[in-house]
PDB file of C-alpha atoms in Angstrom:
ATOM      1  CA  UNK A   1      70.018  43.168 129.154  1.00 71.00           C
ATOM      2  CA  UNK A   2      69.719  45.677 126.323  1.00 90.00           C
ATOM      3  CA  UNK A   3      72.179  48.463 125.744  1.00 96.00           C
ATOM      4  CA  UNK A   4      70.905  51.940 126.598  1.00 97.00           C
ATOM      5  CA  UNK A   5      71.977  55.397 125.565  1.00 98.00           C
ATOM      6  CA  UNK A   6      72.041  57.721 128.575  1.00 98.00           C
ATOM      7  CA  UNK A   7      72.662  61.462 128.249  1.00 98.00           C
ATOM      8  CA  UNK A   8      76.272  62.298 129.076  1.00 98.00           C
ATOM      9  CA  UNK A   9      77.224  65.346 131.119  1.00 96.00           C
ATOM     10  CA  UNK A  10      80.330  67.504 131.268  1.00 95.00           C
ATOM     11  CA  UNK A  11      81.681  65.122 133.905  1.00 97.00           C
ATOM     12  CA  UNK A  12      81.933  62.420 131.216  1.00 97.00           C
ATOM     13  CA  UNK A  13      83.966  64.529 128.775  1.00 97.00           C
ATOM     14  CA  UNK A  14      87.372  63.243 129.920  1.00 97.00           C
ATOM     15  CA  UNK A  15      86.252  59.609 129.597  1.00 98.00           C
ATOM     16  CA  UNK A  16      84.837  60.262 126.108  1.00 97.00           C
ATOM     17  CA  UNK A  17      87.880  62.254 124.946  1.00 97.00           C
ATOM     18  CA  UNK A  18      90.325  59.613 126.183  1.00 97.00           C
ATOM     19  CA  UNK A  19      88.325  56.776 124.624  1.00 97.00           C
ATOM     20  CA  UNK A  20      88.135  58.636 121.303  1.00 96.00           C
ATOM     21  CA  UNK A  21      91.842  59.477 121.331  1.00 96.00           C
ATOM     22  CA  UNK A  22      92.844  55.866 122.045  1.00 96.00           C
ATOM     23  CA  UNK A  23      90.577  54.563 119.296  1.00 95.00           C
ATOM     24  CA  UNK A  24      91.443  57.174 116.669  1.00 95.00           C
ATOM     25  CA  UNK A  25      95.112  58.003 117.271  1.00 95.00           C
ATOM     26  CA  UNK A  26      96.423  55.120 115.113  1.00 95.00           C
ATOM     27  CA  UNK A  27      94.373  56.441 112.178  1.00 96.00           C
ATOM     28  CA  UNK A  28      95.441  60.019 112.829  1.00 95.00           C
ATOM     29  CA  UNK A  29      99.074  58.919 112.781  1.00 95.00           C
ATOM     30  CA  UNK A  30      98.646  56.778 109.672  1.00 95.00           C
ATOM     31  CA  UNK A  31      97.082  59.649 107.732  1.00 96.00           C
ATOM     32  CA  UNK A  32      99.344  62.327 109.240  1.00 95.00           C
ATOM     33  CA  UNK A  33      96.494  64.155 110.962  1.00 95.00           C
ATOM     34  CA  UNK A  34      96.817  66.194 114.137  1.00 94.00           C
ATOM     35  CA  UNK A  35      94.730  65.218 117.169  1.00 92.00           C
ATOM     36  CA  UNK A  36      93.538  68.431 118.861  1.00 93.00           C
ATOM     37  CA  UNK A  37      92.112  68.051 122.362  1.00 92.00           C
ATOM     38  CA  UNK A  38      90.517  71.500 122.241  1.00 94.00           C
ATOM     39  CA  UNK A  39      88.587  70.618 119.085  1.00 93.00           C
ATOM     40  CA  UNK A  40      87.037  67.626 120.853  1.00 95.00           C
ATOM     41  CA  UNK A  41      86.154  69.793 123.856  1.00 94.00           C
ATOM     42  CA  UNK A  42      84.567  72.492 121.697  1.00 95.00           C
ATOM     43  CA  UNK A  43      82.486  69.938 119.796  1.00 95.00           C
ATOM     44  CA  UNK A  44      81.350  68.463 123.124  1.00 96.00           C
ATOM     45  CA  UNK A  45      79.477  71.677 123.850  1.00 92.00           C
ATOM     46  CA  UNK A  46      77.341  71.727 120.676  1.00 95.00           C
ATOM     47  CA  UNK A  47      76.773  68.033 120.001  1.00 97.00           C
ATOM     48  CA  UNK A  48      74.472  65.546 121.698  1.00 97.00           C
ATOM     49  CA  UNK A  49      76.578  63.284 123.919  1.00 98.00           C
ATOM     50  CA  UNK A  50      75.395  59.834 124.976  1.00 98.00           C
ATOM     51  CA  UNK A  51      76.935  57.124 127.123  1.00 98.00           C
ATOM     52  CA  UNK A  52      76.519  53.529 125.959  1.00 98.00           C
ATOM     53  CA  UNK A  53      75.439  51.670 129.101  1.00 98.00           C
ATOM     54  CA  UNK A  54      74.452  48.107 129.927  1.00 96.00           C
ATOM     55  CA  UNK A  55      73.373  46.985 133.400  1.00 94.00           C
ATOM     56  CA  UNK A  56      74.796  50.171 134.900  1.00 93.00           C
ATOM     57  CA  UNK A  57      78.209  49.704 133.279  1.00 96.00           C
ATOM     58  CA  UNK A  58      79.512  52.278 130.794  1.00 97.00           C
ATOM     59  CA  UNK A  59      80.664  50.510 127.626  1.00 98.00           C
ATOM     60  CA  UNK A  60      81.412  53.560 125.458  1.00 98.00           C
ATOM     61  CA  UNK A  61      79.900  56.728 124.111  1.00 97.00           C
ATOM     62  CA  UNK A  62      78.471  58.303 120.991  1.00 98.00           C
ATOM     63  CA  UNK A  63      78.231  61.872 119.815  1.00 98.00           C
ATOM     64  CA  UNK A  64      75.488  63.129 117.491  1.00 98.00           C
ATOM     65  CA  UNK A  65      74.449  66.174 115.542  1.00 98.00           C
ATOM     66  CA  UNK A  66      71.440  66.844 113.357  1.00 97.00           C
ATOM     67  CA  UNK A  67      70.348  68.925 110.424  1.00 97.00           C
ATOM     68  CA  UNK A  68      67.079  68.989 108.454  1.00 96.00           C
ATOM     69  CA  UNK A  69      67.875  65.780 106.571  1.00 96.00           C
ATOM     70  CA  UNK A  70      69.899  63.566 108.854  1.00 98.00           C
ATOM     71  CA  UNK A  71      71.041  62.469 112.238  1.00 98.00           C
ATOM     72  CA  UNK A  72      74.861  62.364 112.120  1.00 98.00           C
ATOM     73  CA  UNK A  73      76.915  59.916 114.143  1.00 98.00           C
ATOM     74  CA  UNK A  74      79.976  62.061 114.867  1.00 97.00           C
ATOM     75  CA  UNK A  75      81.645  59.574 117.214  1.00 97.00           C
ATOM     76  CA  UNK A  76      80.843  56.027 118.269  1.00 98.00           C
ATOM     77  CA  UNK A  77      83.448  54.346 120.437  1.00 97.00           C
ATOM     78  CA  UNK A  78      83.341  51.312 122.683  1.00 97.00           C
ATOM     79  CA  UNK A  79      85.852  50.183 125.260  1.00 97.00           C
ATOM     80  CA  UNK A  80      87.976  47.393 123.722  1.00 95.00           C
ATOM     81  CA  UNK A  81      86.491  44.692 125.973  1.00 94.00           C
ATOM     82  CA  UNK A  82      83.013  45.396 124.570  1.00 95.00           C
ATOM     83  CA  UNK A  83      83.799  45.406 120.845  1.00 93.00           C
ATOM     84  CA  UNK A  84      82.663  42.539 118.652  1.00 91.00           C
ATOM     85  CA  UNK A  85      79.859  41.535 121.021  1.00 93.00           C
ATOM     86  CA  UNK A  86      76.874  43.141 119.335  1.00 94.00           C
ATOM     87  CA  UNK A  87      76.953  46.366 121.346  1.00 97.00           C
ATOM     88  CA  UNK A  88      77.689  48.507 118.293  1.00 96.00           C
ATOM     89  CA  UNK A  89      74.851  46.820 116.428  1.00 97.00           C
ATOM     90  CA  UNK A  90      72.432  47.644 119.224  1.00 97.00           C
ATOM     91  CA  UNK A  91      73.585  51.271 119.249  1.00 98.00           C
ATOM     92  CA  UNK A  92      73.191  51.596 115.479  1.00 98.00           C
ATOM     93  CA  UNK A  93      69.652  50.191 115.598  1.00 97.00           C
ATOM     94  CA  UNK A  94      68.760  52.533 118.472  1.00 98.00           C
ATOM     95  CA  UNK A  95      70.073  55.465 116.457  1.00 98.00           C
ATOM     96  CA  UNK A  96      68.081  54.328 113.410  1.00 98.00           C
ATOM     97  CA  UNK A  97      64.965  54.316 115.612  1.00 97.00           C
ATOM     98  CA  UNK A  98      65.807  57.813 116.892  1.00 98.00           C
ATOM     99  CA  UNK A  99      66.256  59.009 113.310  1.00 98.00           C
ATOM    100  CA  UNK A 100      62.766  57.745 112.440  1.00 98.00           C
ATOM    101  CA  UNK A 101      61.284  59.268 115.627  1.00 98.00           C
ATOM    102  CA  UNK A 102      62.784  62.626 114.658  1.00 98.00           C
ATOM    103  CA  UNK A 103      61.208  62.216 111.208  1.00 97.00           C
ATOM    104  CA  UNK A 104      64.571  62.407 109.472  1.00 98.00           C
ATOM    105  CA  UNK A 105      65.168  60.414 106.272  1.00 98.00           C
ATOM    106  CA  UNK A 106      68.893  59.665 106.783  1.00 98.00           C
ATOM    107  CA  UNK A 107      71.360  58.398 109.356  1.00 98.00           C
ATOM    108  CA  UNK A 108      74.885  59.465 108.373  1.00 98.00           C
ATOM    109  CA  UNK A 109      78.490  59.055 109.464  1.00 98.00           C
ATOM    110  CA  UNK A 110      82.075  59.369 108.302  1.00 97.00           C
ATOM    111  CA  UNK A 111      84.673  56.682 108.890  1.00 97.00           C
ATOM    112  CA  UNK A 112      88.346  56.265 108.095  1.00 97.00           C
ATOM    113  CA  UNK A 113      88.573  54.345 104.813  1.00 95.00           C
ATOM    114  CA  UNK A 114      90.507  51.458 106.409  1.00 95.00           C
ATOM    115  CA  UNK A 115      88.526  51.234 109.649  1.00 95.00           C
ATOM    116  CA  UNK A 116      87.105  47.707 110.091  1.00 94.00           C
ATOM    117  CA  UNK A 117      83.936  49.282 111.552  1.00 94.00           C
ATOM    118  CA  UNK A 118      82.886  49.924 107.929  1.00 96.00           C
ATOM    119  CA  UNK A 119      81.829  46.277 107.750  1.00 95.00           C
ATOM    120  CA  UNK A 120      79.556  46.765 110.758  1.00 96.00           C
ATOM    121  CA  UNK A 121      77.994  49.830 109.153  1.00 98.00           C
ATOM    122  CA  UNK A 122      77.442  47.998 105.873  1.00 97.00           C
ATOM    123  CA  UNK A 123      75.735  45.113 107.713  1.00 97.00           C
ATOM    124  CA  UNK A 124      73.337  47.711 109.145  1.00 97.00           C
ATOM    125  CA  UNK A 125      72.359  49.159 105.791  1.00 97.00           C
ATOM    126  CA  UNK A 126      74.858  51.993 105.420  1.00 98.00           C
ATOM    127  CA  UNK A 127      76.171  52.619 101.925  1.00 98.00           C
ATOM    128  CA  UNK A 128      79.084  54.723 100.726  1.00 97.00           C
ATOM    129  CA  UNK A 129      78.037  58.072  99.317  1.00 98.00           C
ATOM    130  CA  UNK A 130      81.419  59.735  98.867  1.00 97.00           C
ATOM    131  CA  UNK A 131      84.994  60.164  99.997  1.00 96.00           C
ATOM    132  CA  UNK A 132      86.859  63.051 101.569  1.00 94.00           C
ATOM    133  CA  UNK A 133      90.570  62.333 101.694  1.00 94.00           C
ATOM    134  CA  UNK A 134      91.077  59.435 104.097  1.00 96.00           C
ATOM    135  CA  UNK A 135      87.385  59.371 105.084  1.00 97.00           C
ATOM    136  CA  UNK A 136      84.379  57.619 103.589  1.00 98.00           C
ATOM    137  CA  UNK A 137      80.945  59.212 103.944  1.00 98.00           C
ATOM    138  CA  UNK A 138      78.203  56.664 104.572  1.00 98.00           C
ATOM    139  CA  UNK A 139      74.470  56.874 105.074  1.00 98.00           C
ATOM    140  CA  UNK A 140      71.476  54.699 105.773  1.00 98.00           C
ATOM    141  CA  UNK A 141      68.058  55.550 104.422  1.00 98.00           C
ATOM    142  CA  UNK A 142      65.414  55.397 107.147  1.00 97.00           C
ATOM    143  CA  UNK A 143      61.985  54.287 105.938  1.00 80.00           C
TER     144      UNK A 143
END
C-alpha cells in the first residue's frame, strides 16, 4: 500500500515534536546547538504539517513551507522501525509531485552535513547548493 501524507492537526504536535527531538538531538549535541521546544511549537503554527501514513498507521511526519520559488522540506522524520524501507523515497517523490502541482521550480531542504539522509536526497536528485555552519542546503529542480 502506498504511503500517504495526511494533514496533521494540533493534536499531533506532541508526536511530531518528540519524533523530531529524538532524531535531531544527537546532531544538536554534536554541533553544540540548543534544542528549543518553544521554537518547534511556534513553527508548527505557520508551517504545513503532514503525517506520513500507510494502511492507517502513522510512520512519521513532515513539515513544509513555501515561497515564490520553492517548496521547503523543513522536517522529515520517520519512526526508526520505518527507516530504510523506501518510505522516505515515497515521501520525497510525493513532495516533488506537489512542487510541480504548485508550479514551483524547486524543492529545497537543509540537512546536517553528517546526516546519512543526504545520500537519500542525492538519490532523489537533490544537489548541494551551499553550506551554513553545520548544515548543507540542497535542492532539486522540478521540471
